[in-house]
Each structure stands twice: as structure tokens, then as C-alpha cells.
Amino acid sequence: MTEHRETGRPGSGGGSEPPPGNPLIPDDGEDARAGWAQTAVQPPPGNTVERLPVTIFFSVASALLADIVAQQVPVPWSALLVAMAAIVGAVGGRMLERVIAADFSSATARGIAAVRSGFERLQPLWRMMGPIDDAVLKLAKFLIRPTVAGLTAAVVLAVLIAPKITAMVSPEPECAPPKELPVLISPELAGQIRTAAAGFEDEQAASSGCRRVHVTVYTEEKLQSVIRALRVGWRSDTAGDRLSSAFNTIGPRPVLWIPSSMADVQQVPRSSGEPMPELRPLGPTVWSPLVLGVPENRAKDLDLAHRDSMNWTQALAALRRERIRLVRPNPDSSAAGLLHTTAVHEALNGGGADASRARVEFRRFEHAVGRSPSSDHELLCALRDGRLPRDETAVMVSEESLIAYNAGQSLGEPCGGAPGGLAADPKLLAYYPESGYGLDYPVVQVNWPGFGDDQTQGFVGRLYQYLARNVGGPLIGSGLRDAHGGHGQRYPPGGEPPTMYWAGNEPARPKPESVRRTLDEVGQTRDATRMLLTVDTSDGMDAEASPGLTRLDVAAVAAEGAAGYLGDGDTLGMWTVPGTDGRPYTDAVRPKKLEGDRGLDQLDLIRQELREPRRGARQSVNQAIEAGVEDLGRQRTPGTTALVVFTSGDPAPDREGLLRVRAAMDANPDVRVFVIAPGRDACKAEGIDGLARAAEVTCHDGDLVDVEDTVRGVFEDLWKVTTP
Amino acid sequence: MTRLPQFIRGSRWFWLALALALLVAVPLAIVGGLRIWERLAGDLEPGPIVLASGTDVSLNRQRQQLIDKWNLEHPANPATMVELSQVADLQRSQMVTAAQQRSANYDVLNIDAQWTAEFARGDLLRPIDETRLDTGDYLDVALDGARYRDRLWGVPFNADAGLLYYRADLLRQYGIQPPDHWTWRAMNDTWVKIITFGRPEGLRSGIGLNMGAYEGRTINMLEQVWDAGGEVVRDPNIVTVDTEVASEGFRRIANGVEGGRYAFIDPRSRGWAEDNVVQSFNNGELLFMRGWPVAYPQVDKALGKDANGRSRVGVAALPGPSVLGGQNLAIAAGSQRPKAAQALIEFLTSAPAQRQLFFRGGLAPARESVLEDTEPSQVPYVNMLRLALETARNRPVTPYYPLFTRVMQEEGARLLSGDSDGADTPALAGRLKRVLQGG
């Protein structure tokens, strides 16, 4: 080693000069070192063995990197790419090794020599550097070429896969997507809660700069649908729920529910454990007293304004006297309708009135107001567009709805603002009868058994606190009061209710038992309905009725909707066509009286049957109609009896069949027969047209968009209720 | 006996090199071989697979029929489809909630293309194993919409693009020759000409747009800005809405709904979804409508033929690029059977399946080969679909898309209600910048 230092040291003056271009090359030494040096300068033929490690290193590195690339391409190309990379690596390794390593090693040597020449001026030190120099040379000799070759290969391939590497190493966007909070609310509050939810999201984002929570606000008008969905755990996440699963018909499982009133919550059957969630009321959000809205131009006639107080008994008497029609939302589906009715019910029972007389009065009231429409928004919408006579109709609604109506504002999804956004004419005056109630829009936390997380719970709590804190903001901007009943109330332009009598500011809520009693009595005052659904499930129902939906699909939705109209005390069953066991029908769900949970079970059975109906070849429904009318007619029970048939009328019944249907209907005049034909203008089908003309069957048709109206039309006709 | 060459016999370097090579090559070969074997053998994890999707609106439930077919061929991996809401936002909410709260066992999610980035960033998805998928046949624009940070997170299930429908019979009646390419100006002029010469009975407005408070409003706003030559967001998520041309796009909306009974854009558009627009067009209330290709059979049937047997409906490309509609099938992060899930995805997006969904179900394919092979005799509107897809563009690919669309919809509400004339784009740009940073 010493001789190496001495002979190879350039500029030392003590030995021969190194060959030009490579000052590191010794003039003697070990074979390997000599071979390495010769390779670097001028590779001798056949001396590839020494370069083999470099080549192998390069090819393996190439292959490994190619394999990374290959992760993103199909299998055959992957294998080919790896193989090609190995070959390219081998060849390239040899070439680069010759070209680059030589240059690099000479440059390194020159650098070392320059440093050393500096040291040479300090001879004593230089002597000490001898062994170090030798070690550096050895190390460089051993590592430079493989390292350079390998790194070069890595750089070349890294350039090729730069986009993927960039994607892998660049940081993710700083903010993680927000936590999702599905919130189910009463339709009346849709706009306000959406605005408030956006404010809550902003507030939560303020501290971190990242959006931490995303609130999806959605509505469901039918309270009974919500109750049913809660009862069955919103449906398990299994297939087969098609068009009747709450996931499909309502939306996601809510973590928060804001119904119109605690009375809605109290209607959910109490149960523990799966699948029902725990409902935890957190508190009210806002308050809207229930009012009697009277056309401004008729208020004088009622002669109520000058009174010190007014109760429902007086108001009903005045309305009857002036022949002003009173309309109320359906108490089965509307909290406003239910709480108004409870107040009327208590008023009629109060003051020591005779119980039987009170029942008669209540029945009279029930028959006067009917059971439709389903919400106060829908009711006011009918008033706005003239389906109800504006000058002759008084309405039982919430103050918030009345204000929106007067101001010409939107009344929910199906009923936008008044034409031109003009205020109502005539406006409605708000009367506040004594002992009236109001809507408190409670925030109810929904804890689903088996899942949930602390973060979600935390956001739910904070959202409620935000709503409670901000009732003075967006929530009451359109006429709602704060939760305490009246402070900070603001009105939209033109929406101020000219209050004729204000009974007090204190929010009042009925006792749960009073609400239940009212619902019972409402049920008793109307005649029980006995209904047999007959659904044509044959091939004739395969044609399209709505985009993407067959007639059978639409019929299933309509049949389920019809079943939803019935409640405690009613009787319901379902047949399907084609028939079995030699009968022209299949007794799919045997008729049963609906009472409490048994009623809900019966509805579930019908839904189940509609999801997986028995199919078969086309068969005319006329024989089933004939059998259904006779069957219903045999069981003479008080109340209303109806056969509702869902069919496309294909194939058309023959003349004899029609005559037999006609004869059965003539023999059972109390049985009403309705046909619901899925699809637009489907009543014009030959088979149905024949039925309608020969047997005087009433037909209603419509596609999926119209299905609710179609079904409602049947019940309005059947029950002869108020039709807005 | 063959003698080894001299350079081998005497070289310790050779043996050292050989040992090194074997040390690296053998494990590599084993790992690589196993991987290739795994890919080729495709052993799927046994057990059921749950596909969460919006309502199956394909005619006669073609999606379900494909699932049934899968189940016949793969008894070890029976698949079921859970149908969520028809409303896209509610589908999304349920899928995100289910993943975040682990309240459902979904394996495959059928997600709207614009949500892919959000789901990927939120660790709600597993990336697609591209080595098992031949992506060459999918529409590039659809694949781009399924990528986030250069990884593929979903496979395009169907792709769609908007079209301009018009009342060809009224144009003929008024002697107006439809141009080769409609512009917004030409549409306005046509409307003015027709109402000037006497409005036909029942005709209420120039055009109906699905601009209710949902995704449709965002789509129409993007298309108007693009058509005006502007951008709302440019790659990579740079907000460029604060320009005069972008304002011009918004102004068209603000001005279009003004004018009472002469308004070019039907004011009811502010509450309309696709169905409402189609219904109104079918009722003869609109001169133009923006619609998806799948609406063609319905409007063609509803409006029927004129006395000379010609269709009353004309169809053309939108004046500017259309937003690409469509959905991607993705593997849920919580899936216990990711290979089986991907296998189901590959099955549902295969060319035969896409063909079935297109021909029998009315769902536009995301595969070029299916589009190219389809004749108008098989799908009457296929040429229009090709036309629309040629220029279709993705919505911004951002994990914060739900916020982006909300801000856009709020701005749209201001335009439609007259609270904004479209000029205040700097303020909108400020909001969008915050949104695209997740704030």
C-alpha cells in the first residue's frame, strides 16, 4: 500500500506520472485493481467478469423499478415490461459503466489530487495522510461504478414514473372531508334549517379552517312513514327493499330528527333494543302557535274581534253561522292538524259538557273538516291557487304557515311562491283561540343500536346548541317565534299577521294522553273502511309506465300508498291476479283489522308481497273483481267498503265477463270499485274502458310522478272528504 | 466434459456476482410469480357482496338482471343490490354515513362521478387494482373523472352528456332553418322570432332548464360559463370564475328568467328537476330543453309526428360543452371481499353488460366499443349521445365537491331570484377558493 501511495501520488516528484486522463491508475499493483483501471480507461476485450456486478445491479434495479410501474398496467404488459427493463438494464449498465464510471472516477481522482496537492505543501501532514488516501482510493474504486450505474438507472426510471411518484409523495389536501350528519326535518322548516345548518358548518370550520361537518337536510311529509321506518330500524341493509325501503323512500338513517311537534315523537311506539333507535329529545328549537286563519274580508262578519277572549266553541259556531268553510290538515299526517284537533276536542269536552253531546259535536266537527289535505302547507297551497274558495274558507294552520301564505312566499317543494311573489288577497287574519297549542319543533337525537361514534354524537349536540343559540337569526326570519314564544319575532314584508286576538305568549303543549285520546276519537268518528286491494301481477303489467319502471312497479307503489291511508279500525287485505287453486285470484294477504302493531304487521305483509309478487301469464281481472265484490258484499259490516284494483286491463274482459261484474256490483251496491291504471292515460286502455262503461267502475290513472295524487283521488272519492 | 471458460474458472468476481444476482433475482422471481399467478388465478374471497346504488331506473331493472346473472355464475359470491334514494345527495349521505359510522356492510358503491375524489380522500374507498383491468376501452373523460391523485378509485359504469332538444315542427312552421350548431344567441333569436309572429298555443317559454336546488343547477351553471368561454375552476383546482366571460355565462341565466311571459328561460326552471323539464316539453310548453339522451324516446313519443310524418322533436349538441354525467362503481374501504367486489365491478362494466344496460335499460355506456358498435336501429339516439360525449367535460375533481356544488347552487338561487346579475364573480371566486381548500 505504501508503494501505491508513493508511486501513484501525482505531483509528488518521487515517482512516475500517472497515465494521462486518469491520475489514479497505478503503474503496478494487484490484478484486480489493474483490471479495474484498465477497464475504466480502455476496456480490454473479454474482461466482462469484473463488470458483471455492476451490470447485474443495474438490471435488478431497473427490473424493480419497472415492477413498480407494472403495478398499474395489465398482467401481460407487466411481465413484458419487467423483462425488457432487465435487458435494458444489463445493456445500459455496461454502456453507462464504461462511459460514466470512467469519467466520474477520473473527476473524483482529480478532485482528490487537488486536495492532496494542497496537503503536499505540508509535508509532515501529508505523510500522515498516506494511509487515508489509500483507503479513499480503494473505496472509490470499489463503489463508484456500481453506485453511479445504479443511481443513473434509478434517475432515468424515476423520470419515467415521475407523475406517479409525485402523486405518492405529495401531501394530501390538508382538510379531510367533513363528517356527515343526516338530519330529517319537518317540511315546514326545510328552508330555515338548511340555512341554519350552513351557518353551523361555517362556525365549526372557523377554528380550524377546515370544513369539519356536512349536514344533509331532508324532509318527509308523511309522519306515518317516518314512524314506520323508525319502527323497523329504517330497514336492514339487505336487498329486496326496492321501492319501499326507507333508504329509498325517505333517505339516509337520520342522526337527528326535527319533527313539527313532540306529539309526533310521542306517536312512535316505545320499544327497547334493535331494530328501533333510542329517541332522545334535546329540546325545542322555535315556536309557532296554531291559529285559525280567516279571510280578512269576512272577519267583520264573524264578529269576534271585539271579544275579550275567544274559544273554539265560539269560533266554530261563528263559522257555521256565516257559512264559512273550515278546513284542517289531516291529523294523521300533520302535527298542526292533530294539535288543532286536540284543542277542539278538549274545548268541546270542557266546561262540564255532557259527554255524549260532546261526542256528537266532535263528530260534527270531524265531518265538517274532513281528512285532507295532508299538511297545512298543502292546504294553503290549495287556497292560494284557487282550489279552495279564498273568500269562503277558514283554515286551521300554524302561524308560520299563515305568515308565509300572506307574504306570498314558498309553501314547500310542491307549492312555490305566489305568482309574481305578490302578497295574498285577501289576507288571512290570525285568531288565537284560548287553550290553543303550537308547534315546538323539537330536536330529537336518534341513537341507532349497534353503531355510531363519539364524533358524530358530539356534532349532534353542538348542532342542537347552535340551533338553540341562533333562533334569533335565520330560524325566525320568516315568522317563527323563539322557543319561549314570541320575543324577537320578525316578519317578511307583507307577512305580518294582523292579530285579532292573542291569548298569550306562553307556549302550551298538550299532554300525551290527550293527544292519544284525540287520535282515538278521530278514528271512531269516521266510519271504518274495509278495503280489498287486488293487484294484477301478470305479464300484462310488464310494459313501461314511468321511465325505468313497469306498470307493476308503479302499481306496487300505488298499492302501498293506498294501504297507508288506512289506520286503526280499518280492515285491509290483498289479492293478486293470476289466481291459484282454481280461483281467479290468489289470496296473497288475508284481510285483517288494523289495530296497533298488528296493523303495522299487516302493512308489512302487504309490502313484502308487493316486493316479490307471484307472476304469471296474462289473465283478465274481471273474474277477480266479480269475486271480490261478492266477497266484500257478503260480510255486511258498518262503514265503507271498497275494492281497489290495480291493472293495465290487458287482456280486455269479454262482454259476458263485463256483464257478470255489472251484475255483482248491482247485487252489492255498498261495495265501491275503483281501478287504478298505472301509466299516463292508462284508463283509456280497451280493457279498462270497457269496465268503466259496462260496469260503471271509476278509473284513476297516472305514472309514478302522479301516483300520490291518483291514490288520494280514490280516497277523496271514497270518503267524500273535503277536496281542495 | 465441457470446460468452463477461463474468465469464469479463475474469477472470484464471477462467483460473487452470481451469488448476488441469485440473492436478488430468486426472491423477486418468487414474489413476481406469485403476484402474476394471483392475478391470473383471481381467487375471490368467498361470501356475499352488497352493492349500494340509487334506485335502479333502468327499464325492466336491467341492473338487477345483471346481478341475477352474476349470481348464477358466481354462487360463492352472491351479490345483492341495496337501492337507496333516487335523490343523489341522499344517496351520497347514506353511503358516507354508512362508511363513517360502519352502519352498513357495503362492498361496492355506485357513486356519482363527481363524488369520487371525496370518497377517495375520505378513505371510504379502496383503489381499483388496475393490473386486472383493461382500461383502454373506457372513455378517457370518464376515466379521468374516476381518478384522484393519479390512482383509479372507480370504474365508469355509465356515462352521459346533455343534449339540446327543440321543437322542430315549430321551426318548420315559422320557416326557421335550424343551424348546424346552435348558439345561445341563435336560440334567443329563434324564441324572439316565434313570439313576435304569434306565440303558438301552449308555448310558454324559450327553454326549460333543470335548475332546482340540486346538482342540476350546478350543471347548468357550469355549462353556461363554459359556453360563454369561461371557466369556473381550472385544473388543478384553480378558481377562475372571476372573469368577464364567466360573468357573461351567469348573466344569461339572470337575464333569461326576466321578462315575465316573454322570459326566454322558463322561471319555473328554478324549481325544476329533469322530469319536470321533460314533462313541460312534452306538454308543448317549451321551445327548447336541455335534457339527457335517455329522454329522447319519451319526448319523441309524447310529441309524436307532424302531418308529414316527421318527428316534432329536433336534437342537437348543446351550444357549449356538456357536463359529463354518469356513475362509477367503486370498492368500499370496509369491504371484506375486495377482490370479489372488483370482480363484480368488472362484470358489471364489461362490454356485454354495458351493451345490455344500453340496449335494454337505456343507460348510456362508458365503453367506446359499445358506443361504436351500436347502430341507430338498436338505440335511436346513439348518434346524439356520441355527439354529446365528444365534448363532455368533468366537473371539478375535488374532495370538497359537496361544498363546491352548494356554493354554486346558492349563487344560482341568487341569479334565478334576481338578487344577482352575475357580475359579482369575485365574491363567488373567494368563496370557491376557500371551499376548494376544504374550508
CSV table of C-alpha atoms in Angstrom, one decimal, chain A residues 53 67 75 88 95 112 127 174 195 198 309 311 333 356 360 406 414 418 445 457 472 511 561 579 606 609 645 651 659:
chain,number,residue,atom,x,y,z
A,53,PRO,CA,-21.7,-7.0,-10.5
A,67,ASP,CA,-42.2,-3.7,-11.4
A,75,VAL,CA,-50.7,-8.5,-16.5
A,88,VAL,CA,-32.2,-2.7,-21.0
A,95,MET,CA,-22.5,1.1,-21.5
A,112,ILE,CA,-8.6,14.0,-4.6
A,127,ARG,CA,2.9,11.7,5.4
A,174,GLU,CA,-54.9,19.4,4.3
A,195,THR,CA,-79.8,28.0,6.3
A,198,ALA,CA,-74.9,26.0,6.7
A,309,SER,CA,-111.5,36.2,24.6
A,311,ASN,CA,-112.6,29.8,22.4
A,333,SER,CA,-100.2,13.2,8.9
A,356,SER,CA,-122.5,12.2,24.7
A,360,VAL,CA,-121.8,14.3,18.7
A,406,ASN,CA,-99.9,36.1,3.4
A,414,PRO,CA,-94.7,21.3,-4.5
A,418,ALA,CA,-97.4,33.2,-5.1
A,445,GLN,CA,-81.3,12.8,18.8
A,457,GLN,CA,-72.6,12.4,18.9
A,472,GLY,CA,-82.9,34.9,16.8
A,511,LYS,CA,-100.5,16.1,27.4
A,561,GLY,CA,-99.7,4.2,-0.8
A,579,GLY,CA,-105.2,-16.9,-9.5
A,606,ILE,CA,-98.6,-6.3,2.0
A,609,GLU,CA,-95.9,-9.4,-1.1
A,645,VAL,CA,-108.0,-2.9,-8.5
A,651,PRO,CA,-106.3,-8.7,-21.7
A,659,LEU,CA,-121.9,-8.3,-17.6
